[in-house]
Structures are given as C-alpha cells and as structure tokens.
Amino acid sequence: MNTGVEARGVDARVPEAPRHAVPRSRVSDALDRCAGARIVVVSGYAGTGKTVAVADWVRARRPSATWITIGRAQNDVTAFRRDVVTWLDRAEPTTTVVLDDLDLLTDPLVLETLDAVLERVPAAGQVVLVSRGRPRLSCIARLRARDDVRWLDDGALRFDISEAAALMAQLGVSLPPSDIEAIVATNDGWATGVELAGAAARDGRSATDDAHEYLRTEVLERVPRSTRAFMLECSIADSLAPELCELLTGRRDSAALLDELHRSGAFVSGPEANGAYRFHPALRALLQFEMRQWQPMAFRARHRAAAAWCIRTHDDAGAHRHLLAAGDDAAAWTRLGDALLGQLFGARPPEVPGWAATLPPRADGLDTRAKLGVAVALAYAGRMSEASTWLAHVKQGMGNDAPDELLTARIAFVEYAVTYGRGDLLGAARLGRAARALLDEVAPGEWERRRGPIGRIQLLTLLGRCERARRAHFECGAALEYRSVADDTTLAALRADIELAEGNLTRAWEFATEAAAVEASVGLVGIESAYVLGSVLAERNELDAAARHLAAAVARADATGCAPRRVVPLLALARVQHALGDVAQSERSVSLAMECFDDAVVLDQRVTETQALLAIDAGDTAAARRAIFRLAEPCRSRCQARLHARAGDTDLALAALDRVSSGTTRERIQSLLVRARVSASESARAALLREALQLAEVDGYLRVFVNEGLWVVDALENLTADWPNEFPARILAAIAAAIAADGKRARGDEGEGLTPREAEVLRYLATSLAMRDIAGTLFISRNTLKSHVRSIYSKLGVRSRQEAVAWPQQRNSLKAHA
C-alpha cells in the first residue's frame, strides 16, 4: 500500500480510521462486486462515511491500492497535471487508484483533463472516485454506456441497525434496540447524525444542536445566499415538486436549482418518478427551525400556499398537513369533512380517518356545513362519541332559525351512520329509512352519492333479512350514478356476505374470491371478503386458513371503529379458535366483541348465541344454560335443541325444534342432525343423516358434523359403502383429525392413556348405575368421581357419558380414516 507523499502537493496517505469507526462490511462487499468496472463512483452527502468506508476497504482488501486525496490547490489545471496526472501515469496498469474529495475540483479545464485521463484507464485497472454529490465529468455517461462504471450512492452508505448498534458500543452508549432503530430512522442512516445522536445520549444532551451546527457549516454556508433562501422557503414541503417550489419562491429555475442541489451533494435526494426531490430529514428539520424562528409570518404563509396547491392537485393529505402547520385549525377541520366522501368511495383506501387524530379537539369559526362534514368524517373514522358531539354542535348552531330542509336531511343521515357505527342495528334501520326519505325529497340522488344503499345492504344482512338484502343489492347496482372500483369490489363482497348468511358456501366463496382479487390489484383493504373467505373455510373444516383470514378481517375492522364490522369477524374467529383448541384465545375474542358496543340488542344476541354454542360444544351444560336463558327466539330454541340432544333428552330436543323454522342451509343441516341424534329408530336416523349429507355435500359443509362428536361415526360407516362419492369418508377423516389435533387418544386398546382408576370408572359408566351409585360402589366422593369423568372425556375426546361408552367400538373406524 502506498502510504508516503511522493509528489508535491498531493496527500497520498490512506486516511487513518477515526476513533469510533466501525467495520462497514456491506460497503466493502459492494466495492468488491465492482471489480470488473474501470470507474467506481462513491458519492454521498457530507458525513455519510464515504472516505472511512473506502479506506477500510483499501486497508483490508486492496493493500496495493494508490490513494490520492485532492486538495484545493489541485483545482488549477497546472497544479492538477503536475500533482495528480503525473501520479496517475505512474500507477501500475493493474492497480486500484482512489481519488478522494473529488468534489473540490470545479475548474472546467481541470475536469476536462481528468475526463481525458479516465477515458484511458487500462481495462485491468480501476479508479475509485470519492465525492460529495455526482462528479461533473462528461466521460461518466460514455463509460457507463459501455458498462465500465459502477456507482455507490447514499443508499449504499446508510447505516443499518447493526452498524448503528456497533457504533453505539464504540461510543460507550447502551441503548435499547428500539431507540437505536429510531435514531437510524430519524437520520435516514446518515452516519454523522447517528454518531452525534449516540454521543449526545452518552453525555445526556440533545443531538439537535450538534447536527444543526454541522449542517450549517457543511451545507448551508457552502451555498449562495439566494440558494439558501430558496431552500428555506421550500422546506415546508414534504416533496419538492418543481412546480410547488416555483409557487413558494417565485423562482422559475426551481427545477434546475433542485437538480444542482442534488448533484452537489447538498442533502437533496431525487428525482423521484414524479420529478420531485426531497430534503434529507435532518436538513429539513434545520431549515424549518430557522424559518419558523426568524420568519414566522412567511412560514405560515408558505404553508397556506402549499395547502392551496395540494387542493388543486387533489392531494388531500398534503393540504391537511399544511393547514395544520399554518395554524388554520378551522380550515383543516373543513378539509376533513370535504375530503371524506371523495376518498371513501374512490379506488384507494381513505386517508381521512387517520387525520382526525392529528386535529385539535375544537375549531372555532366553523360554519354549520363544515361541522356536519366533520361529524361525517369522525363517524367514518370510527370515533362515534366525537361524531355525536359534533352533531350536537350542528344542532346548536341551527338555533331557533327556520329549519333548513337539506341540512335537516343530512343531519338525519349522520345520525343514522353514527347509530349504525355504535352497533344499534334496529335503531339504525329506523333512522336509515327516515334519512333516505328526507334526502330523496330535498336532494334526489344524495342518498346514493353517500352510498346509503351499500350501508343498507350491510344492515339488512346483519339483521338476517337476506331476501330484502338481495333485492337492495340489485337495486344498488342500478341506482349508483357513478360506480368506482371500490364500489364494485364492495358490492361483490356484500353479495358474498348475503350468500354466506343464507348458507350458500360455494356462491359466497366465488364472490368473496372475486372481491379479494380486485382489492389486492388496486390496493384496497376489504373486511367482508376476508370475513366470508374465513367463514367458508371454517365450515369446510380448514381451520388454520380460516383463522388467518378471520384475523385479517378483525384487524381491518378494528381500524374502522364500526361496531358491527368488528363484532361479526371476532365471533367467527372465536369459534375457529375454540375448534383449534385455543380456548383462552377464543374467550378473549368473545370478550373483545362484547367491548365493541354498549347497548345493541342484535349484536348482544349474536355474542350470547356464540357463548351458548361454544359452551355446548365444550360440554359445559351450566354455562350453556346461562347463555341460552338470555337469548330471544328463535335462537333460544335452536340452542336448546342442541343442548337437550347432547343430554339425550329426546322429547325436549324435538319440542325445541318444533318451535323454530330452519331457513338457511346450515340451520337445516343442524336440525336434521339433532333429529337424527335423538331418533330411536336406526332406519329413521340413517334417513335423517342421509338427508343432512345430501344438503351438506353441495357446499362442502364438514365442521357441522365434526361438532356433533362421535355419535355420527357408526351411522356414517353404514352410509359410506353405498354413497356415490367420498364425502362421508371425508367427514370421518375430519372427526379423526380433530381428535388427533386436540391431543386426544384415537388409537390402541380400551383405556390406553387412562389411569387404572379412570379405566375402572369407564367400565362402570357402561352400566346403568347412576353417578352417585358408581361413587358409592368405588368408595369415592361424587366430586372425585366427577374429576375422573372429566379426565376420561378429555383423554378420549368425547363430551358425554354416551360417547365415552361408545368410544371402544368407534375407535377402530376413526383409526382407519385418520
């Protein structure tokens, strides 16, 4: 390695590693991959660690390299030829030469001379150019076209988390990983910024002043005064679009100036695909600090101008941010309402709901229309209490004036939306009818423009009025004057939801799959499609996949704050979690569903029904009875029928079934299975089970049979031989798999896995003795006997005495299908 000074005016020493340097193996590896290029450009802002990283690479992997550090004296053609060109001409044809601080060369004759030198670099040689910004050499483009140039820019030089952690260790700083990650993100991986933050953390001070002083010295003091003014005025913008910069500064050369700042390494990145540039976040923070401190009126004026530009360019989020920064809270609240409907029904997920969290709680000076817009926005953001508060502001603002019919109609619509969002479905149905009538009278078409028909379809489906929901769906498709991609996907998802509510799994799957595919292609986030897909998979006993879809639906619904859209997938997920054996998580999902609403009769009934069904499936008779007692008809009788059938109470089970009608496919299957379970005649049981199988086979229902437990095994075995396909065998396999997945014993001799006492208890369960008589015969207490029975049920995967007794005869069939 050349380490001495062998030519006048040139420092040919490889820079020593700084005190707190850390290995940059990522940069060294990237430089190694440039081995085939004659020219390698390493460009980055001041303080990105370019020189340190390249010197580290030279010392470790290119010990024979020649290093030349350019000085200001070489920015003269005579000195450059004497000090640098002569040095380059001496280099071996196969050596690597590093030219550091190349950005100091600005003289056109010097750059022209270097161009000529680089053009004749031997094919086996390599020159590494280290520079702030992009070297102003015309040969770069020509050589790049011949694939003779490689480029490492700021992206390659950014510190990652592991490098930042190593630097903190060198500085003697102990920080949690989350803090180190935040430092890297705040500085966008800028090496000097990371080091200053680490040193400040060690010394107990703020890193902001040190970073600002560095940037003033290394960036702002190096640009002309007019350019610095340009940077200050543009700093209020997240994205430096040339047109916006012209508006803010009045300079028509904004595009050229932005490009010059980028090329010179003045902490400006770009251009992006839309032609815009960006300040490095640390530099932007400094510029904004100085402008806000020294030019507060200009600072606010520039934000207002930027907000107006964003409104013209349909950047609602940008307008919102600039209005807040300008201190125009009232205008920001107005934008919140104005932008909502356009985004909500556009072809992308709305940004508006997230804005509400950034706004101050009140904004004086809003007119009644703006307040109503805010109420709508907050309702769609899921902040129902706040929406109600703003709605009260609207009504108070009306005072004793003559009622404005249009305003009254719009208030009715918002009241309907808030009531629905809170989960009061019956109240929402009533208010929705009234709002629609008022809007149709004073503003024909506004009910459709606000997508009232879509909400009505959701409401009718949740209320179980599927035929009316289907008619509303048909009418909605024809009534919408303008249908966006979002409308089409929503309508497909709602059609899937209707089909699911009626039990038509195949049709539900088709529509939900269609909706999900379009959502993915345009970046929409659907709730109903994920819920339907998960529910269909659950009915088909594909539980793991069902849990994934339903968890996604829950996460998406939580972001809306709408009670019905949160409760329904949560309850579906709870049932799947219970089937997977995760009882604790299932109970948590039910609890979360209950927290979504306060006083909502329909949703409360759905939660209670789920609790009853889970208790029945778990064999917890007491809990099931408590839940059933709180249910209204027809849910009460349906659940009672299942509970009585599980207990072997034939007359009570049949009486409960006679009190309800079975409308959906699933309800008909369930009714047939209950009747089959309590049937005293083997032929009648077989006929009922056959009818249930025929219904289930069309849509692939499996879980409803698995939930019935072991009693269906013998009957299915008898049907399997003459059934035209493998559907009964699939059900048997699903029952066996469910038992195996729960860790139950589905193999071996009678009593395998049971203790000797449990095996003895099992033999007595097969007799006609009552539980108290079995306890007396075995000389144990009834509580001890109950504990043994519960353990037997758990180990055998059964839920009743009848199933436990039948288990020895059924285990061989299950083993064959497992």
CSV table of N, CA, C and O in Angstrom, one decimal, residues 598-692:
chain,number,residue,atom,x,y,z
A,598,ASP,N,-72.2,-0.9,23.5
A,598,ASP,CA,-72.7,-0.7,24.8
A,598,ASP,C,-74.1,-1.3,24.9
A,598,ASP,O,-74.4,-2.2,25.7
A,599,ASP,N,-75.0,-0.7,24.1
A,599,ASP,CA,-76.4,-1.2,24.2
A,599,ASP,C,-76.9,-1.5,22.8
A,599,ASP,O,-77.5,-0.6,22.2
A,600,ALA,N,-76.7,-2.7,22.3
A,600,ALA,CA,-77.0,-3.0,21.0
A,600,ALA,C,-77.6,-4.4,21.0
A,600,ALA,O,-76.9,-5.4,21.2
A,601,VAL,N,-79.0,-4.5,20.9
A,601,VAL,CA,-79.7,-5.8,21.2
A,601,VAL,C,-79.3,-6.9,20.2
A,601,VAL,O,-78.9,-8.0,20.6
A,602,VAL,N,-79.2,-6.5,18.9
A,602,VAL,CA,-78.9,-7.6,18.0
A,602,VAL,C,-77.5,-8.1,18.1
A,602,VAL,O,-77.3,-9.3,18.1
A,603,LEU,N,-76.5,-7.2,18.3
A,603,LEU,CA,-75.2,-7.7,18.5
A,603,LEU,C,-75.0,-8.4,19.8
A,603,LEU,O,-74.2,-9.4,19.9
A,604,ASP,N,-75.7,-8.0,20.8
A,604,ASP,CA,-75.6,-8.7,22.1
A,604,ASP,C,-76.1,-10.1,22.0
A,604,ASP,O,-75.6,-11.1,22.5
A,605,GLN,N,-77.2,-10.3,21.2
A,605,GLN,CA,-77.7,-11.6,21.0
A,605,GLN,C,-76.8,-12.5,20.2
A,605,GLN,O,-76.6,-13.7,20.5
A,606,ARG,N,-76.0,-11.9,19.3
A,606,ARG,CA,-75.1,-12.7,18.5
A,606,ARG,C,-73.9,-13.1,19.4
A,606,ARG,O,-73.4,-14.3,19.3
A,607,VAL,N,-73.5,-12.3,20.3
A,607,VAL,CA,-72.4,-12.7,21.2
A,607,VAL,C,-72.9,-13.8,22.1
A,607,VAL,O,-72.2,-14.8,22.4
A,608,THR,N,-74.1,-13.6,22.7
A,608,THR,CA,-74.7,-14.6,23.6
A,608,THR,C,-74.9,-15.9,22.9
A,608,THR,O,-74.6,-17.0,23.5
A,609,GLU,N,-75.4,-15.9,21.7
A,609,GLU,CA,-75.5,-17.2,21.0
A,609,GLU,C,-74.2,-17.9,20.8
A,609,GLU,O,-74.1,-19.1,20.9
A,610,THR,N,-73.2,-17.1,20.4
A,610,THR,CA,-71.8,-17.7,20.3
A,610,THR,C,-71.4,-18.3,21.6
A,610,THR,O,-70.8,-19.4,21.6
A,611,GLN,N,-71.6,-17.6,22.7
A,611,GLN,CA,-71.2,-18.2,24.0
A,611,GLN,C,-72.0,-19.5,24.3
A,611,GLN,O,-71.4,-20.4,24.8
A,612,ALA,N,-73.2,-19.5,24.0
A,612,ALA,CA,-74.0,-20.7,24.2
A,612,ALA,C,-73.5,-21.9,23.3
A,612,ALA,O,-73.3,-23.0,23.8
A,613,LEU,N,-73.2,-21.6,22.1
A,613,LEU,CA,-72.8,-22.7,21.2
A,613,LEU,C,-71.4,-23.2,21.6
A,613,LEU,O,-71.2,-24.4,21.6
A,614,LEU,N,-70.5,-22.3,22.0
A,614,LEU,CA,-69.2,-22.8,22.5
A,614,LEU,C,-69.3,-23.6,23.7
A,614,LEU,O,-68.6,-24.6,23.9
A,615,ALA,N,-70.2,-23.2,24.6
A,615,ALA,CA,-70.4,-23.9,25.9
A,615,ALA,C,-71.0,-25.3,25.6
A,615,ALA,O,-70.6,-26.3,26.2
A,616,ILE,N,-71.9,-25.4,24.7
A,616,ILE,CA,-72.5,-26.7,24.3
A,616,ILE,C,-71.4,-27.6,23.7
A,616,ILE,O,-71.3,-28.8,24.1
A,617,ASP,N,-70.6,-27.1,22.8
A,617,ASP,CA,-69.5,-27.9,22.2
A,617,ASP,C,-68.5,-28.3,23.2
A,617,ASP,O,-67.9,-29.4,23.1
A,618,ALA,N,-68.3,-27.5,24.2
A,618,ALA,CA,-67.3,-27.8,25.3
A,618,ALA,C,-67.9,-28.8,26.3
A,618,ALA,O,-67.2,-29.2,27.2
A,619,GLY,N,-69.2,-29.0,26.3
A,619,GLY,CA,-69.9,-29.9,27.3
A,619,GLY,C,-70.1,-29.2,28.6
A,619,GLY,O,-70.4,-29.9,29.6
A,620,ASP,N,-70.1,-27.9,28.6
A,620,ASP,CA,-70.3,-27.1,29.8
A,620,ASP,C,-71.8,-26.7,29.9
A,620,ASP,O,-72.2,-25.7,29.5
A,621,THR,N,-72.6,-27.7,30.4
A,621,THR,CA,-74.0,-27.5,30.4
A,621,THR,C,-74.5,-26.3,31.2
A,621,THR,O,-75.4,-25.6,30.8
A,622,ALA,N,-73.9,-26.0,32.4
A,622,ALA,CA,-74.3,-24.9,33.2
A,622,ALA,C,-74.1,-23.6,32.4
A,622,ALA,O,-75.0,-22.7,32.4
A,623,ALA,N,-72.9,-23.4,31.8
A,623,ALA,CA,-72.7,-22.2,31.1
A,623,ALA,C,-73.6,-22.0,29.9
A,623,ALA,O,-74.1,-21.0,29.6
A,624,ALA,N,-73.9,-23.2,29.2
A,624,ALA,CA,-74.8,-23.1,28.1
A,624,ALA,C,-76.2,-22.7,28.5
A,624,ALA,O,-76.8,-21.9,27.8
A,625,ARG,N,-76.6,-23.2,29.6
A,625,ARG,CA,-78.0,-22.8,30.1
A,625,ARG,C,-78.1,-21.4,30.4
A,625,ARG,O,-79.1,-20.7,30.2
A,626,ARG,N,-77.0,-20.9,31.1
A,626,ARG,CA,-77.0,-19.4,31.4
A,626,ARG,C,-77.1,-18.5,30.2
A,626,ARG,O,-77.8,-17.5,30.2
A,627,ALA,N,-76.3,-18.9,29.2
A,627,ALA,CA,-76.3,-18.1,28.0
A,627,ALA,C,-77.7,-18.3,27.2
A,627,ALA,O,-78.2,-17.3,26.8
A,628,ILE,N,-78.2,-19.5,27.2
A,628,ILE,CA,-79.5,-19.7,26.5
A,628,ILE,C,-80.6,-18.9,27.1
A,628,ILE,O,-81.5,-18.4,26.4
A,629,PHE,N,-80.6,-18.8,28.4
A,629,PHE,CA,-81.6,-18.1,29.1
A,629,PHE,C,-81.7,-16.6,28.7
A,629,PHE,O,-82.8,-16.0,28.7
A,630,ARG,N,-80.6,-16.0,28.2
A,630,ARG,CA,-80.5,-14.6,27.8
A,630,ARG,C,-80.9,-14.5,26.3
A,630,ARG,O,-81.0,-13.3,25.8
A,631,LEU,N,-81.1,-15.6,25.6
A,631,LEU,CA,-81.4,-15.5,24.2
A,631,LEU,C,-82.9,-15.3,23.9
A,631,LEU,O,-83.7,-15.8,24.7
A,632,ALA,N,-83.2,-14.6,22.8
A,632,ALA,CA,-84.6,-14.5,22.4
A,632,ALA,C,-84.8,-15.6,21.3
A,632,ALA,O,-83.9,-16.2,20.8
A,633,GLU,N,-86.1,-15.8,21.0
A,633,GLU,CA,-86.4,-16.7,19.9
A,633,GLU,C,-86.0,-16.1,18.6
A,633,GLU,O,-86.1,-14.9,18.4
A,634,PRO,N,-85.7,-16.9,17.6
A,634,PRO,CA,-85.7,-18.4,17.6
A,634,PRO,C,-84.3,-18.9,18.0
A,634,PRO,O,-84.2,-20.2,18.1
A,635,CYS,N,-83.3,-18.1,18.4
A,635,CYS,CA,-82.0,-18.6,18.8
A,635,CYS,C,-82.1,-19.5,20.0
A,635,CYS,O,-81.4,-20.5,20.1
A,636,ARG,N,-83.0,-19.1,20.9
A,636,ARG,CA,-83.1,-19.8,22.2
A,636,ARG,C,-83.5,-21.3,21.9
A,636,ARG,O,-82.8,-22.2,22.4
A,637,SER,N,-84.5,-21.5,21.1
A,637,SER,CA,-85.0,-22.8,20.8
A,637,SER,C,-83.9,-23.6,20.1
A,637,SER,O,-83.8,-24.8,20.3
A,638,ARG,N,-83.3,-23.0,19.1
A,638,ARG,CA,-82.2,-23.7,18.4
A,638,ARG,C,-81.1,-24.3,19.3
A,638,ARG,O,-80.7,-25.4,19.2
A,639,CYS,N,-80.7,-23.4,20.2
A,639,CYS,CA,-79.6,-23.8,21.1
A,639,CYS,C,-80.1,-24.8,22.1
A,639,CYS,O,-79.4,-25.8,22.5
A,640,GLN,N,-81.4,-24.6,22.6
A,640,GLN,CA,-81.9,-25.6,23.5
A,640,GLN,C,-82.0,-27.0,22.8
A,640,GLN,O,-81.7,-28.0,23.5
A,641,ALA,N,-82.4,-27.0,21.6
A,641,ALA,CA,-82.5,-28.3,20.9
A,641,ALA,C,-81.1,-29.0,20.9
A,641,ALA,O,-81.1,-30.2,21.1
A,642,ARG,N,-80.1,-28.3,20.6
A,642,ARG,CA,-78.8,-28.9,20.6
A,642,ARG,C,-78.3,-29.4,22.0
A,642,ARG,O,-77.8,-30.5,22.1
A,643,LEU,N,-78.6,-28.5,23.0
A,643,LEU,CA,-78.3,-28.9,24.3
A,643,LEU,C,-79.0,-30.1,24.8
A,643,LEU,O,-78.4,-31.1,25.4
A,644,HIS,N,-80.3,-30.2,24.6
A,644,HIS,CA,-81.1,-31.3,25.0
A,644,HIS,C,-80.7,-32.6,24.3
A,644,HIS,O,-80.7,-33.7,24.8
A,645,ALA,N,-80.4,-32.5,23.0
A,645,ALA,CA,-79.9,-33.6,22.2
A,645,ALA,C,-78.6,-34.2,22.8
A,645,ALA,O,-78.4,-35.4,22.9
A,646,ARG,N,-77.7,-33.3,23.2
A,646,ARG,CA,-76.4,-33.7,23.8
A,646,ARG,C,-76.7,-34.5,25.1
A,646,ARG,O,-76.0,-35.4,25.4
A,647,ALA,N,-77.7,-34.0,25.8
A,647,ALA,CA,-78.0,-34.7,27.1
A,647,ALA,C,-78.9,-35.9,26.9
A,647,ALA,O,-79.2,-36.6,27.9
A,648,GLY,N,-79.3,-36.2,25.7
A,648,GLY,CA,-80.2,-37.4,25.5
A,648,GLY,C,-81.6,-37.1,25.8
A,648,GLY,O,-82.4,-38.1,25.9
A,649,ASP,N,-82.0,-35.9,26.0
A,649,ASP,CA,-83.4,-35.5,26.3
A,649,ASP,C,-84.2,-35.4,25.0
A,649,ASP,O,-84.4,-34.3,24.5
A,650,THR,N,-84.7,-36.5,24.5
A,650,THR,CA,-85.3,-36.6,23.2
A,650,THR,C,-86.5,-35.7,23.1
A,650,THR,O,-86.6,-34.8,22.1
A,651,ASP,N,-87.5,-35.8,24.0
A,651,ASP,CA,-88.7,-35.0,23.9
A,651,ASP,C,-88.5,-33.5,23.9
A,651,ASP,O,-89.0,-32.7,23.1
A,652,LEU,N,-87.6,-33.1,24.8
A,652,LEU,CA,-87.3,-31.7,24.9
A,652,LEU,C,-86.6,-31.2,23.7
A,652,LEU,O,-86.8,-30.0,23.2
A,653,ALA,N,-85.7,-32.0,23.1
A,653,ALA,CA,-85.0,-31.6,21.9
A,653,ALA,C,-85.9,-31.4,20.7
A,653,ALA,O,-85.9,-30.4,20.0
A,654,LEU,N,-86.8,-32.4,20.6
A,654,LEU,CA,-87.8,-32.3,19.5
A,654,LEU,C,-88.8,-31.2,19.7
A,654,LEU,O,-89.2,-30.5,18.7
A,655,ALA,N,-89.2,-30.9,20.9
A,655,ALA,CA,-90.1,-29.8,21.2
A,655,ALA,C,-89.5,-28.5,20.8
A,655,ALA,O,-90.1,-27.6,20.3
A,656,ALA,N,-88.2,-28.3,21.2
A,656,ALA,CA,-87.5,-27.1,20.8
A,656,ALA,C,-87.4,-26.9,19.3
A,656,ALA,O,-87.6,-25.8,18.8
A,657,LEU,N,-87.1,-28.0,18.6
A,657,LEU,CA,-87.0,-27.9,17.1
A,657,LEU,C,-88.4,-27.5,16.5
A,657,LEU,O,-88.4,-26.8,15.5
A,658,ASP,N,-89.4,-28.0,17.1
A,658,ASP,CA,-90.8,-27.7,16.6
A,658,ASP,C,-91.1,-26.2,16.7
A,658,ASP,O,-92.0,-25.7,16.0
A,659,ARG,N,-90.4,-25.5,17.6
A,659,ARG,CA,-90.8,-24.1,17.8
A,659,ARG,C,-90.1,-23.2,16.8
A,659,ARG,O,-90.4,-21.9,16.8
A,660,VAL,N,-89.2,-23.7,16.0
A,660,VAL,CA,-88.5,-22.8,15.1
A,660,VAL,C,-88.5,-23.4,13.7
A,660,VAL,O,-88.8,-24.6,13.5
A,661,SER,N,-88.3,-22.5,12.7
A,661,SER,CA,-88.2,-22.9,11.3
A,661,SER,C,-86.8,-22.8,10.9
A,661,SER,O,-86.1,-21.9,11.4
A,662,SER,N,-86.3,-23.7,10.1
A,662,SER,CA,-84.9,-23.7,9.6
A,662,SER,C,-84.8,-23.1,8.3
A,662,SER,O,-85.3,-23.7,7.3
A,663,GLY,N,-84.2,-21.9,8.2
A,663,GLY,CA,-84.2,-21.1,7.0
A,663,GLY,C,-83.0,-21.4,6.1
A,663,GLY,O,-83.0,-21.7,5.0
A,664,THR,N,-81.8,-21.2,6.7
A,664,THR,CA,-80.6,-21.3,6.0
A,664,THR,C,-80.2,-22.8,5.8
A,664,THR,O,-80.6,-23.7,6.5
A,665,THR,N,-79.3,-23.0,4.9
A,665,THR,CA,-78.8,-24.4,4.6
A,665,THR,C,-78.2,-24.9,5.9
A,665,THR,O,-78.4,-26.1,6.2
A,666,ARG,N,-77.4,-24.2,6.6
A,666,ARG,CA,-76.7,-24.7,7.8
A,666,ARG,C,-77.8,-25.0,8.9
A,666,ARG,O,-77.6,-26.1,9.6
A,667,GLU,N,-78.8,-24.2,9.0
A,667,GLU,CA,-79.8,-24.5,10.0
A,667,GLU,C,-80.6,-25.8,9.7
A,667,GLU,O,-80.9,-26.5,10.6
A,668,ARG,N,-80.8,-26.0,8.4
A,668,ARG,CA,-81.5,-27.2,8.0
A,668,ARG,C,-80.6,-28.4,8.3
A,668,ARG,O,-81.1,-29.5,8.8
A,669,ILE,N,-79.3,-28.3,8.0
A,669,ILE,CA,-78.4,-29.4,8.3
A,669,ILE,C,-78.4,-29.7,9.8
A,669,ILE,O,-78.5,-30.9,10.2
A,670,GLN,N,-78.3,-28.6,10.6
A,670,GLN,CA,-78.2,-28.8,12.0
A,670,GLN,C,-79.5,-29.4,12.6
A,670,GLN,O,-79.4,-30.3,13.5
A,671,SER,N,-80.6,-29.0,12.1
A,671,SER,CA,-81.9,-29.5,12.5
A,671,SER,C,-82.0,-31.0,12.2
A,671,SER,O,-82.4,-31.8,13.1
A,672,LEU,N,-81.5,-31.4,11.1
A,672,LEU,CA,-81.6,-32.8,10.7
A,672,LEU,C,-80.6,-33.6,11.6
A,672,LEU,O,-81.0,-34.8,12.0
A,673,LEU,N,-79.5,-33.1,11.9
A,673,LEU,CA,-78.5,-33.8,12.8
A,673,LEU,C,-79.1,-34.0,14.2
A,673,LEU,O,-78.9,-35.0,14.8
A,674,VAL,N,-79.7,-32.9,14.7
A,674,VAL,CA,-80.3,-33.1,16.0
A,674,VAL,C,-81.4,-34.1,16.0
A,674,VAL,O,-81.5,-35.0,16.9
A,675,ARG,N,-82.3,-34.1,15.0
A,675,ARG,CA,-83.3,-35.1,14.9
A,675,ARG,C,-82.7,-36.5,14.8
A,675,ARG,O,-83.2,-37.5,15.4
A,676,ALA,N,-81.7,-36.6,14.0
A,676,ALA,CA,-81.0,-37.9,13.8
A,676,ALA,C,-80.4,-38.4,15.2
A,676,ALA,O,-80.5,-39.6,15.5
A,677,ARG,N,-79.8,-37.5,15.9
A,677,ARG,CA,-79.2,-37.9,17.2
A,677,ARG,C,-80.1,-38.5,18.2
A,677,ARG,O,-79.8,-39.4,18.9
A,678,VAL,N,-81.3,-37.9,18.2
A,678,VAL,CA,-82.3,-38.3,19.3
A,678,VAL,C,-83.3,-39.4,18.7
A,678,VAL,O,-84.1,-39.8,19.5
A,679,SER,N,-83.1,-39.8,17.5
A,679,SER,CA,-84.0,-40.8,16.9
A,679,SER,C,-83.8,-42.1,17.5
A,679,SER,O,-82.7,-42.6,17.7
A,680,ALA,N,-84.9,-42.8,17.9
A,680,ALA,CA,-84.9,-44.1,18.5
A,680,ALA,C,-84.8,-45.2,17.4
A,680,ALA,O,-84.4,-46.3,17.7
A,681,SER,N,-85.1,-44.9,16.2
A,681,SER,CA,-85.1,-45.9,15.1
A,681,SER,C,-83.8,-45.7,14.3
A,681,SER,O,-83.4,-44.6,13.9
A,682,GLU,N,-83.1,-46.8,14.1
A,682,GLU,CA,-81.8,-46.8,13.3
A,682,GLU,C,-82.1,-46.4,11.9
A,682,GLU,O,-81.4,-45.7,11.2
A,683,SER,N,-83.2,-46.9,11.4
A,683,SER,CA,-83.6,-46.6,10.0
A,683,SER,C,-83.9,-45.1,9.8
A,683,SER,O,-83.5,-44.4,8.9
A,684,ALA,N,-84.7,-44.5,10.8
A,684,ALA,CA,-85.0,-43.1,10.8
A,684,ALA,C,-83.7,-42.3,10.9
A,684,ALA,O,-83.6,-41.2,10.2
A,685,ARG,N,-82.8,-42.7,11.8
A,685,ARG,CA,-81.6,-42.0,12.0
A,685,ARG,C,-80.8,-41.9,10.7
A,685,ARG,O,-80.2,-40.9,10.3
A,686,ALA,N,-80.7,-43.1,10.0
A,686,ALA,CA,-80.0,-43.2,8.8
A,686,ALA,C,-80.6,-42.3,7.7
A,686,ALA,O,-79.9,-41.6,6.9
A,687,ALA,N,-81.9,-42.3,7.7
A,687,ALA,CA,-82.6,-41.4,6.6
A,687,ALA,C,-82.3,-39.9,6.9
A,687,ALA,O,-82.1,-39.2,6.0
A,688,LEU,N,-82.4,-39.5,8.2
A,688,LEU,CA,-82.2,-38.1,8.5
A,688,LEU,C,-80.7,-37.7,8.2
A,688,LEU,O,-80.4,-36.7,7.7
A,689,LEU,N,-79.8,-38.6,8.6
A,689,LEU,CA,-78.4,-38.4,8.3
A,689,LEU,C,-78.1,-38.3,6.8
A,689,LEU,O,-77.3,-37.5,6.3
A,690,ARG,N,-78.7,-39.2,6.1
A,690,ARG,CA,-78.6,-39.2,4.6
A,690,ARG,C,-79.0,-37.8,4.0
A,690,ARG,O,-78.4,-37.2,3.2
A,691,GLU,N,-80.2,-37.3,4.5
A,691,GLU,CA,-80.7,-36.1,4.0
A,691,GLU,C,-79.7,-34.9,4.4
A,691,GLU,O,-79.5,-34.0,3.6
A,692,ALA,N,-79.2,-35.0,5.6
A,692,ALA,CA,-78.2,-33.9,6.0
A,692,ALA,C,-77.0,-34.0,5.1
A,692,ALA,O,-76.4,-32.9,4.7
